[in-house]
Coordinates of C-alpha atoms and ligand atoms in Angstrom, one line a residue:
M1 CA -5.7 23.2 -16.4
E2 CA -8.3 21.1 -14.8
K3 CA -9.1 21.3 -11.1
I4 CA -10.0 18.2 -9.1
V5 CA -11.4 18.1 -5.6
L6 CA -10.3 15.0 -3.8
A7 CA -11.9 13.5 -0.7
Y8 CA -8.8 12.9 1.3
S9 CA -8.5 10.6 4.3
G10 CA -4.7 10.6 4.6
G11 CA -4.7 6.8 4.0
L12 CA -2.7 5.0 1.3
D13 CA -5.3 5.1 -1.5
T14 CA -6.0 8.8 -1.4
T15 CA -2.4 9.8 -0.7
V16 CA -1.2 8.0 -3.8
M17 CA -4.2 9.5 -5.6
I18 CA -3.0 13.1 -5.1
K19 CA 0.0 12.5 -7.5
W20 CA -1.8 10.0 -9.7
L21 CA -4.7 12.4 -10.5
A22 CA -2.3 15.4 -11.0
E23 CA -0.3 13.3 -13.4
K24 CA -3.1 11.6 -15.3
Y25 CA -5.3 14.6 -15.8
N26 CA -2.6 17.3 -15.7
A27 CA -4.7 18.8 -12.9
E28 CA -4.5 21.0 -9.9
I29 CA -5.6 19.1 -6.8
V30 CA -7.6 20.5 -3.9
T31 CA -8.1 18.1 -1.0
V32 CA -10.9 18.0 1.5
T33 CA -11.1 16.1 4.8
V34 CA -14.4 16.2 6.6
N35 CA -14.3 15.7 10.4
V36 CA -17.2 13.4 11.4
G37 CA -15.5 12.3 14.6
Q38 CA -13.0 9.8 13.1
Q39 CA -10.5 10.7 15.9
E40 CA -7.6 11.3 13.6
D41 CA -4.9 13.9 13.7
L42 CA -6.4 16.1 11.0
K43 CA -3.6 18.6 11.2
A44 CA -1.2 15.8 10.2
V45 CA -3.5 14.9 7.4
E46 CA -3.5 18.4 6.1
D47 CA 0.3 18.7 6.3
K48 CA 0.7 15.5 4.4
A49 CA -1.6 16.8 1.6
L50 CA 0.2 20.1 1.4
K51 CA 3.6 18.4 1.2
L52 CA 2.3 16.4 -1.7
G53 CA 1.7 19.6 -3.6
V54 CA -2.1 20.2 -3.4
S55 CA -3.0 23.8 -4.2
R56 CA -5.3 23.9 -1.2
H57 CA -6.5 21.8 1.6
Y58 CA -9.9 22.1 3.4
N59 CA -10.3 20.7 6.9
I60 CA -14.0 20.8 7.5
D61 CA -15.3 20.2 11.0
A62 CA -18.8 18.7 10.5
T63 CA -19.1 16.8 13.7
K64 CA -22.1 18.9 15.0
E65 CA -23.8 18.7 11.6
F66 CA -23.2 15.0 11.4
V67 CA -24.8 14.4 14.8
E68 CA -27.7 16.8 14.4
D69 CA -28.7 16.3 10.8
Y70 CA -27.7 12.6 10.2
V71 CA -27.3 10.7 13.5
F72 CA -30.4 12.2 15.2
P73 CA -32.7 11.4 12.3
A74 CA -31.2 7.9 12.4
I75 CA -32.1 7.5 16.1
Q76 CA -35.6 8.7 15.4
A77 CA -35.8 6.1 12.6
N78 CA -34.5 3.3 14.9
A79 CA -32.1 2.9 12.0
L80 CA -30.6 -0.6 11.7
Y81 CA -29.8 -2.2 8.3
Q82 CA -30.8 -5.8 8.3
E83 CA -31.7 -5.5 12.0
K84 CA -28.1 -5.1 13.0
Y85 CA -26.0 -2.3 11.5
P86 CA -26.6 1.2 12.8
L87 CA -25.5 2.7 9.5
S88 CA -22.5 4.5 10.9
T89 CA -20.4 4.6 7.7
A90 CA -23.5 5.0 5.6
L91 CA -24.7 8.1 7.4
A92 CA -21.5 10.0 7.0
R93 CA -21.2 9.6 3.2
P94 CA -24.0 11.9 2.0
L95 CA -22.6 14.6 4.4
I96 CA -19.1 14.2 3.0
A97 CA -20.5 14.3 -0.6
A98 CA -22.3 17.6 0.2
K99 CA -19.1 19.1 1.5
L100 CA -17.2 18.0 -1.6
V101 CA -19.8 19.6 -3.8
E102 CA -19.6 22.8 -1.7
V103 CA -15.8 23.0 -2.1
A104 CA -16.0 22.1 -5.8
R105 CA -18.3 25.0 -6.4
K106 CA -16.2 27.4 -4.4
E107 CA -13.1 26.3 -6.2
K108 CA -14.8 26.2 -9.6
A109 CA -13.5 22.7 -10.0
S110 CA -14.8 20.4 -12.8
A111 CA -14.5 17.1 -11.0
V112 CA -14.5 15.4 -7.6
A113 CA -12.6 12.2 -6.8
H114 CA -12.9 9.6 -4.1
G115 CA -10.9 6.5 -3.1
C116 CA -13.6 3.9 -3.0
T117 CA -13.3 0.5 -4.7
G118 CA -15.8 -0.8 -7.1
K119 CA -17.1 -3.5 -4.7
G120 CA -18.5 -1.5 -1.9
N121 CA -21.4 0.7 -0.9
D122 CA -19.4 3.9 -0.4
Q123 CA -18.9 4.5 -4.1
V124 CA -22.7 4.3 -4.6
R125 CA -23.4 6.6 -1.7
F126 CA -20.8 9.2 -2.8
E127 CA -21.8 9.2 -6.4
V128 CA -25.5 9.1 -6.1
S129 CA -25.4 12.1 -3.7
I130 CA -22.9 14.1 -5.8
R131 CA -24.9 13.5 -9.0
A132 CA -28.1 14.6 -7.2
L133 CA -26.5 17.7 -5.8
A134 CA -24.3 18.7 -8.7
P135 CA -25.0 17.0 -12.0
E136 CA -22.5 19.2 -13.7
L137 CA -19.5 17.7 -11.8
T138 CA -17.6 14.7 -13.1
V139 CA -16.9 12.0 -10.5
L140 CA -13.6 10.2 -10.7
A141 CA -13.0 6.9 -8.9
P142 CA -9.4 6.0 -9.7
V143 CA -9.3 2.9 -7.5
R144 CA -12.2 1.4 -9.4
K145 CA -11.2 2.7 -12.8
W146 CA -7.6 1.6 -12.8
G147 CA -8.1 -1.4 -10.5
L148 CA -5.5 0.0 -8.1
T149 CA -4.4 -2.5 -5.5
R150 CA -2.4 -2.1 -2.4
D151 CA 0.7 -3.4 -4.1
K152 CA 0.3 -1.2 -7.2
E153 CA -0.2 1.8 -4.9
I154 CA 2.9 1.0 -2.9
E155 CA 5.0 0.6 -6.0
Y156 CA 3.6 3.9 -7.4
A157 CA 4.4 5.6 -4.1
Q158 CA 8.0 4.4 -4.1
K159 CA 8.5 5.4 -7.7
H160 CA 7.3 8.9 -7.0
G161 CA 8.8 9.5 -3.7
I162 CA 5.5 9.6 -1.8
P163 CA 6.1 8.9 1.8
V164 CA 3.6 6.4 3.0
I165 CA 3.5 4.8 6.4
L166 CA 2.8 1.1 5.9
K167 CA 0.7 -0.1 8.8
E168 CA -0.1 -3.8 9.0
A169 CA -2.9 -4.1 6.6
S170 CA -5.0 -6.7 8.4
Y171 CA -8.2 -4.6 8.5
S172 CA -10.0 -2.0 6.5
I173 CA -11.4 0.5 9.0
D174 CA -13.8 3.4 8.7
Q175 CA -14.8 5.3 11.8
N176 CA -16.9 8.3 12.9
L177 CA -18.9 9.3 16.0
W178 CA -21.6 6.8 15.3
G179 CA -19.3 3.8 15.0
R180 CA -16.3 1.9 13.8
S181 CA -16.6 -0.4 10.8
I182 CA -14.0 -3.2 10.5
E183 CA -13.7 -5.3 7.4
S184 CA -11.4 -7.7 5.6
G185 CA -8.3 -9.7 6.6
P186 CA -9.1 -12.4 9.1
L187 CA -12.8 -11.3 9.1
E188 CA -13.3 -12.7 5.6
H189 CA -13.4 -16.2 7.1
L190 CA -16.9 -16.6 8.4
D191 CA -16.2 -19.7 10.4
T192 CA -14.0 -17.9 12.9
E193 CA -14.7 -15.4 15.7
P194 CA -13.3 -11.9 15.1
P195 CA -9.9 -11.7 16.7
E196 CA -9.6 -9.4 19.7
D197 CA -7.3 -7.1 17.8
A198 CA -10.1 -6.1 15.5
F199 CA -11.7 -4.0 18.3
S200 CA -10.5 -0.8 19.7
W201 CA -13.5 1.0 21.1
T202 CA -14.8 -1.8 23.2
T203 CA -13.5 -3.9 26.1
S204 CA -14.2 -7.6 25.5
P205 CA -17.4 -8.5 27.5
E206 CA -15.3 -11.1 29.4
K207 CA -13.0 -8.4 30.7
A208 CA -15.8 -5.8 31.3
P209 CA -16.5 -4.8 34.9
D210 CA -18.3 -7.4 37.0
K211 CA -20.6 -4.8 38.4
P212 CA -23.4 -3.3 36.1
A213 CA -23.6 0.4 35.4
Y214 CA -26.8 2.3 35.1
L215 CA -27.4 5.1 32.8
T216 CA -30.4 7.4 32.3
V217 CA -30.9 8.9 28.9
K218 CA -33.4 11.8 28.5
F219 CA -35.0 12.3 25.1
E220 CA -36.9 15.3 23.7
E221 CA -38.9 14.6 20.5
G222 CA -36.8 11.5 19.8
V223 CA -33.5 13.2 20.3
P224 CA -31.2 12.4 23.3
I225 CA -30.5 15.5 25.3
A226 CA -29.1 14.4 28.7
L227 CA -27.1 11.6 30.3
N228 CA -27.7 10.9 34.0
G229 CA -29.4 14.2 34.4
E230 CA -26.7 16.3 32.7
E231 CA -27.7 18.1 29.6
L232 CA -25.2 17.7 26.9
D233 CA -24.8 18.7 23.3
G234 CA -25.1 15.8 20.9
V235 CA -21.4 15.4 20.1
T236 CA -20.4 15.3 23.7
L237 CA -23.3 13.0 24.6
I238 CA -22.3 10.5 22.0
E239 CA -18.6 10.7 22.8
N240 CA -19.3 10.1 26.5
L241 CA -21.6 7.2 25.7
N242 CA -19.1 5.6 23.4
R243 CA -16.6 5.7 26.2
I244 CA -18.9 4.5 29.0
A245 CA -20.6 1.7 27.0
G246 CA -17.4 0.7 25.3
A247 CA -15.8 0.0 28.6
H248 CA -18.7 -2.4 29.3
G249 CA -18.1 -4.3 26.1
I250 CA -21.3 -3.0 24.5
G251 CA -22.0 -2.5 20.8
R252 CA -19.9 -5.2 19.1
I253 CA -21.7 -6.4 16.0
D254 CA -20.8 -9.3 13.7
H255 CA -23.1 -10.2 10.8
V256 CA -23.3 -11.2 7.2
E257 CA -24.5 -8.1 5.2
D258 CA -26.0 -7.8 1.8
R259 CA -24.2 -5.0 0.0
V260 CA -25.9 -2.7 -2.6
V261 CA -23.8 -4.2 -5.4
G262 CA -25.3 -7.6 -4.7
L263 CA -22.6 -9.5 -2.8
K264 CA -22.6 -10.7 0.8
S265 CA -19.8 -9.7 3.1
R266 CA -18.9 -10.3 6.7
E267 CA -19.1 -7.0 8.6
V268 CA -17.9 -6.2 12.1
Y269 CA -18.7 -3.0 13.9
E270 CA -18.2 -1.3 17.2
C271 CA -21.1 1.0 18.0
P272 CA -21.4 1.4 21.8
A273 CA -23.3 4.7 21.8
A274 CA -25.6 3.6 19.0
A275 CA -26.4 0.3 20.7
C276 CA -27.5 2.2 23.9
L277 CA -29.4 5.1 22.2
L278 CA -31.2 2.9 19.7
E279 CA -32.3 0.5 22.5
A280 CA -33.5 3.4 24.7
H281 CA -35.2 5.3 21.9
R282 CA -37.1 2.2 20.7
D283 CA -38.2 1.5 24.2
L284 CA -39.5 5.0 24.7
E285 CA -41.4 4.9 21.5
K286 CA -43.2 1.7 22.7
L287 CA -44.4 3.7 25.8
V288 CA -45.7 6.8 24.0
L289 CA -46.8 5.7 20.5
T290 CA -50.0 3.8 19.8
R291 CA -50.0 0.3 18.6
H292 CA -51.1 1.5 15.1
E293 CA -48.3 4.1 15.0
L294 CA -45.7 1.5 16.1
M295 CA -46.7 -1.1 13.5
F296 CA -46.7 1.4 10.6
K297 CA -43.5 3.1 11.8
Q298 CA -41.6 -0.2 11.9
Y299 CA -42.1 -0.5 8.2
V300 CA -41.1 3.1 7.5
D301 CA -38.0 2.7 9.7
S302 CA -36.8 -0.3 7.8
Q303 CA -37.4 1.4 4.4
W304 CA -35.6 4.5 5.7
S305 CA -32.6 2.3 6.8
W306 CA -32.6 0.5 3.5
L307 CA -32.6 3.8 1.5
V308 CA -29.8 5.3 3.6
Y309 CA -27.7 2.1 3.4
S310 CA -28.2 2.1 -0.4
G311 CA -26.9 5.6 -0.9
L312 CA -30.3 7.2 -1.6
W313 CA -30.1 9.9 1.1
E314 CA -31.1 12.5 -1.5
D315 CA -34.0 10.5 -2.9
P316 CA -37.5 12.1 -2.6
L317 CA -38.9 8.9 -0.9
K318 CA -36.3 9.3 1.8
K319 CA -37.5 12.9 2.3
D320 CA -41.1 11.8 2.5
L321 CA -40.3 9.2 5.1
D322 CA -38.3 11.9 7.0
A323 CA -41.5 14.0 7.2
F324 CA -43.5 11.1 8.7
I325 CA -40.7 10.2 11.1
K326 CA -40.4 13.8 12.2
T327 CA -44.1 14.2 13.1
S328 CA -44.1 10.8 14.8
Q329 CA -41.5 12.0 17.3
Q330 CA -43.6 14.9 18.8
R331 CA -44.4 12.8 21.9
V332 CA -41.2 10.8 22.0
S333 CA -39.9 12.6 25.1
G334 CA -39.0 11.1 28.4
S335 CA -36.3 9.1 30.2
V336 CA -35.0 5.6 29.9
K337 CA -32.8 3.9 32.4
L338 CA -30.3 1.4 30.9
K339 CA -28.4 -1.3 32.6
L340 CA -25.0 -2.0 31.1
F341 CA -23.4 -5.3 31.9
K342 CA -20.7 -7.4 30.2
G343 CA -21.6 -6.6 26.6
S344 CA -25.3 -6.3 27.0
V345 CA -27.5 -3.2 27.3
K346 CA -31.1 -3.5 28.6
T347 CA -33.8 -1.1 29.4
V348 CA -34.8 -1.5 33.0
A349 CA -37.0 1.6 33.6
R350 CA -38.8 4.3 31.6
S351 CA -41.0 7.3 32.1
S352 CA -42.6 10.0 30.0
P353 CA -45.2 12.8 30.4
F354 CA -46.8 11.3 27.2
S355 CA -46.8 7.7 28.5
L356 CA -49.9 5.9 27.2
Y357 CA -49.3 3.3 29.9
D358 CA -49.7 5.9 32.7
L359 CA -52.9 7.0 31.2
R360 CA -54.4 3.6 31.5
L361 CA -53.2 3.3 35.1
A362 CA -54.6 6.7 35.9
T363 CA -58.1 5.6 34.8
Y364 CA -57.8 2.4 36.7
D365 CA -59.2 3.8 39.9
V366 CA -62.2 5.6 38.6
K367 CA -65.5 3.9 38.1
S368 CA -65.7 3.5 34.3
T369 CA -62.4 1.8 33.9
F370 CA -61.6 -1.1 31.6
D371 CA -64.9 -2.9 31.1
Q372 CA -64.1 -6.6 31.2
S373 CA -67.6 -7.6 30.0
A374 CA -67.0 -5.8 26.8
S375 CA -64.2 -8.2 25.9
E376 CA -66.8 -11.0 25.3
G377 CA -68.4 -9.3 22.4
F378 CA -65.1 -8.0 21.1
I379 CA -63.7 -11.6 21.0
E380 CA -66.7 -12.8 19.1
I381 CA -66.3 -10.2 16.4
W382 CA -62.5 -10.2 16.4
G383 CA -62.4 -14.0 15.9
L384 CA -65.2 -14.1 13.4
P385 CA -63.1 -14.5 10.2
T386 CA -61.0 -17.2 11.8
K387 CA -64.1 -19.0 13.1
V388 CA -65.9 -18.9 9.7
S389 CA -62.9 -20.1 7.7
S390 CA -62.1 -22.9 10.2
Q391 CA -65.6 -24.1 10.0
L392 CA -65.5 -24.2 6.2
L393 CA -62.2 -26.0 6.2
A394 CA -63.5 -28.6 8.6
K395 CA -66.6 -29.1 6.4
L396 CA -64.4 -29.6 3.3
K397 CA -62.2 -32.0 5.1
S398 CA -65.1 -34.2 6.2
A399 CA -66.6 -34.1 2.7
T400 CA -63.3 -35.4 1.1
K401 CA -63.2 -38.1 3.8
E402 CA -66.7 -39.2 3.0
S403 CA -66.0 -39.4 -0.7
E404 CA -62.8 -41.4 0.0
V405 CA -64.9 -43.9 2.0
S406 CA -67.5 -44.3 -0.7
E407 CA -64.7 -44.8 -3.3
D408 CA -63.3 -47.6 -1.1
E409 CA -66.7 -49.2 -0.9
K410 CA -66.9 -49.5 -4.7
Ligands
LIG1 N1 -20.4 -2.2 5.3 C1 -20.4 -1.0 5.9 C2 -21.2 0.0 5.0 O1 -21.4 -0.3 3.9 C3 -19.0 -0.5 6.2 C4 -18.2 0.0 5.1 C5 -16.9 0.4 5.7 N2 -16.0 1.0 4.8 C6 -14.7 0.8 4.8 N3 -14.0 1.6 4.0 N4 -14.1 0.0 5.6 O2 -21.6 1.0 5.5

C-alpha cells in the first residue's frame, strides 16, 4: 500500500482530499499541518484529520523557525515583490515544503500532496522546493490534476459523508505571522474598492484613533529585537506589532500582481507588522550603509524578492544573494522611531552607533572639515562627459541647420 503525506489546512480542498487520495491511490494518508502563525485551532484541524481516517497527523509548530529563518532574512532584504507585497504567503511555502519532506522521509512515504490549484504561485513554490530537497518523492496536486472545483468537492463530500463546514466563500484567504492574503470574490473586479469585510487584522484608517502612536523599533544586524525598549523574541514582537499597527489601520495593500504563471491578478493583503518593520529597516540602512552599498543592495533586494516570490527559495542564486545580504547587515543596528497615524506609518527619528550621518557631523567642528573649495574641481570633472556630449550635440545641430539654409537658397 502506498503512503501519501498530505499538507493539510483543514479547509474544504484538503479535507476532501484525504478521502479522495485514499480512494484513488488505495493509499494510507498521513497529514501534516505546519503552524506558521495562521491563528487557527490546530487541535480541531488534527481531530478532523483523524476522524477522516488518516493513519497519523503531525502538528508542527514552526512559528519560531518561520520568523527567524524566513521573515528575518526578508526584512534584511527589504523584501517587497513589485514594490508592494511583503511576500507573506511566499515565505511560508518553502518552510512547509521542507516539513513535508521531513515527514515523508520519517514515514517512508512515496508521495506528498498539496491542495493548490494550477493557476497560482503556491503550486510552483511547493513543488520546486520539494523537488530540490527530495527528488525521489512524487508530488501530487489533485486540485490541478482533476480540475476539482468547489462544487465538485462539496458533491464528493456529501456522497462520502465528509463533514464540511461551508463558510461563505467570498474570499480565498491565506495567513501567517507575516501577513494575511485575500483573493477572489468581489476583489476580482478591479474597478471597485475592496469591501470592508475583506479585512480582519486592520481597522479601517477612517476609524483608526485620531491621535498618532509612536513606536521605537530596535534592530541588531538588520533584525528587530525590541519594541519601545522592551526586548522581545521575534514571534512576540511581530504578533504585538500586528496588533498595534493593525489598530491604526496600517498595512493594507491592494495591487495588481504578476503571478509566476504569467497572469495578472488583483491581490489584497493586510501586513501591519511588515509595513512597520520594512519601513524602519530601510530607513536604518540609509543611515548606516554607504551610497554605493545602498545602490547595489537595492538591486540584490529586488532580485531576492523575485526569486522568493517565484518559488526559488532553494536556488543557488538565492543562497548567493543571502550571503551578500547577511554581510551587508553587520552595521544595520540602531533604533528607529515610527509614527503610526490613520493608516500611515512614517519614520520620524533614527539613531545608530554606526551612523554615517553622525560621523559627518562629528567632523564638522574640527578644522579640516568639508572643504567647499574642493567642490569646484569635483564638479568640473563630474560634469565632463555631460559637457562634452552637449557641446557635440550643439555643434551637430547647428551644422544641420546650416545645411538646411543652404538647401533653401538653391
Ligand atoms: N498572491 C499571493 C502569493 O502568491 C497570495 C497567495 C494567497 N494564496 C491563497 N491561497 N489565497 O504569495
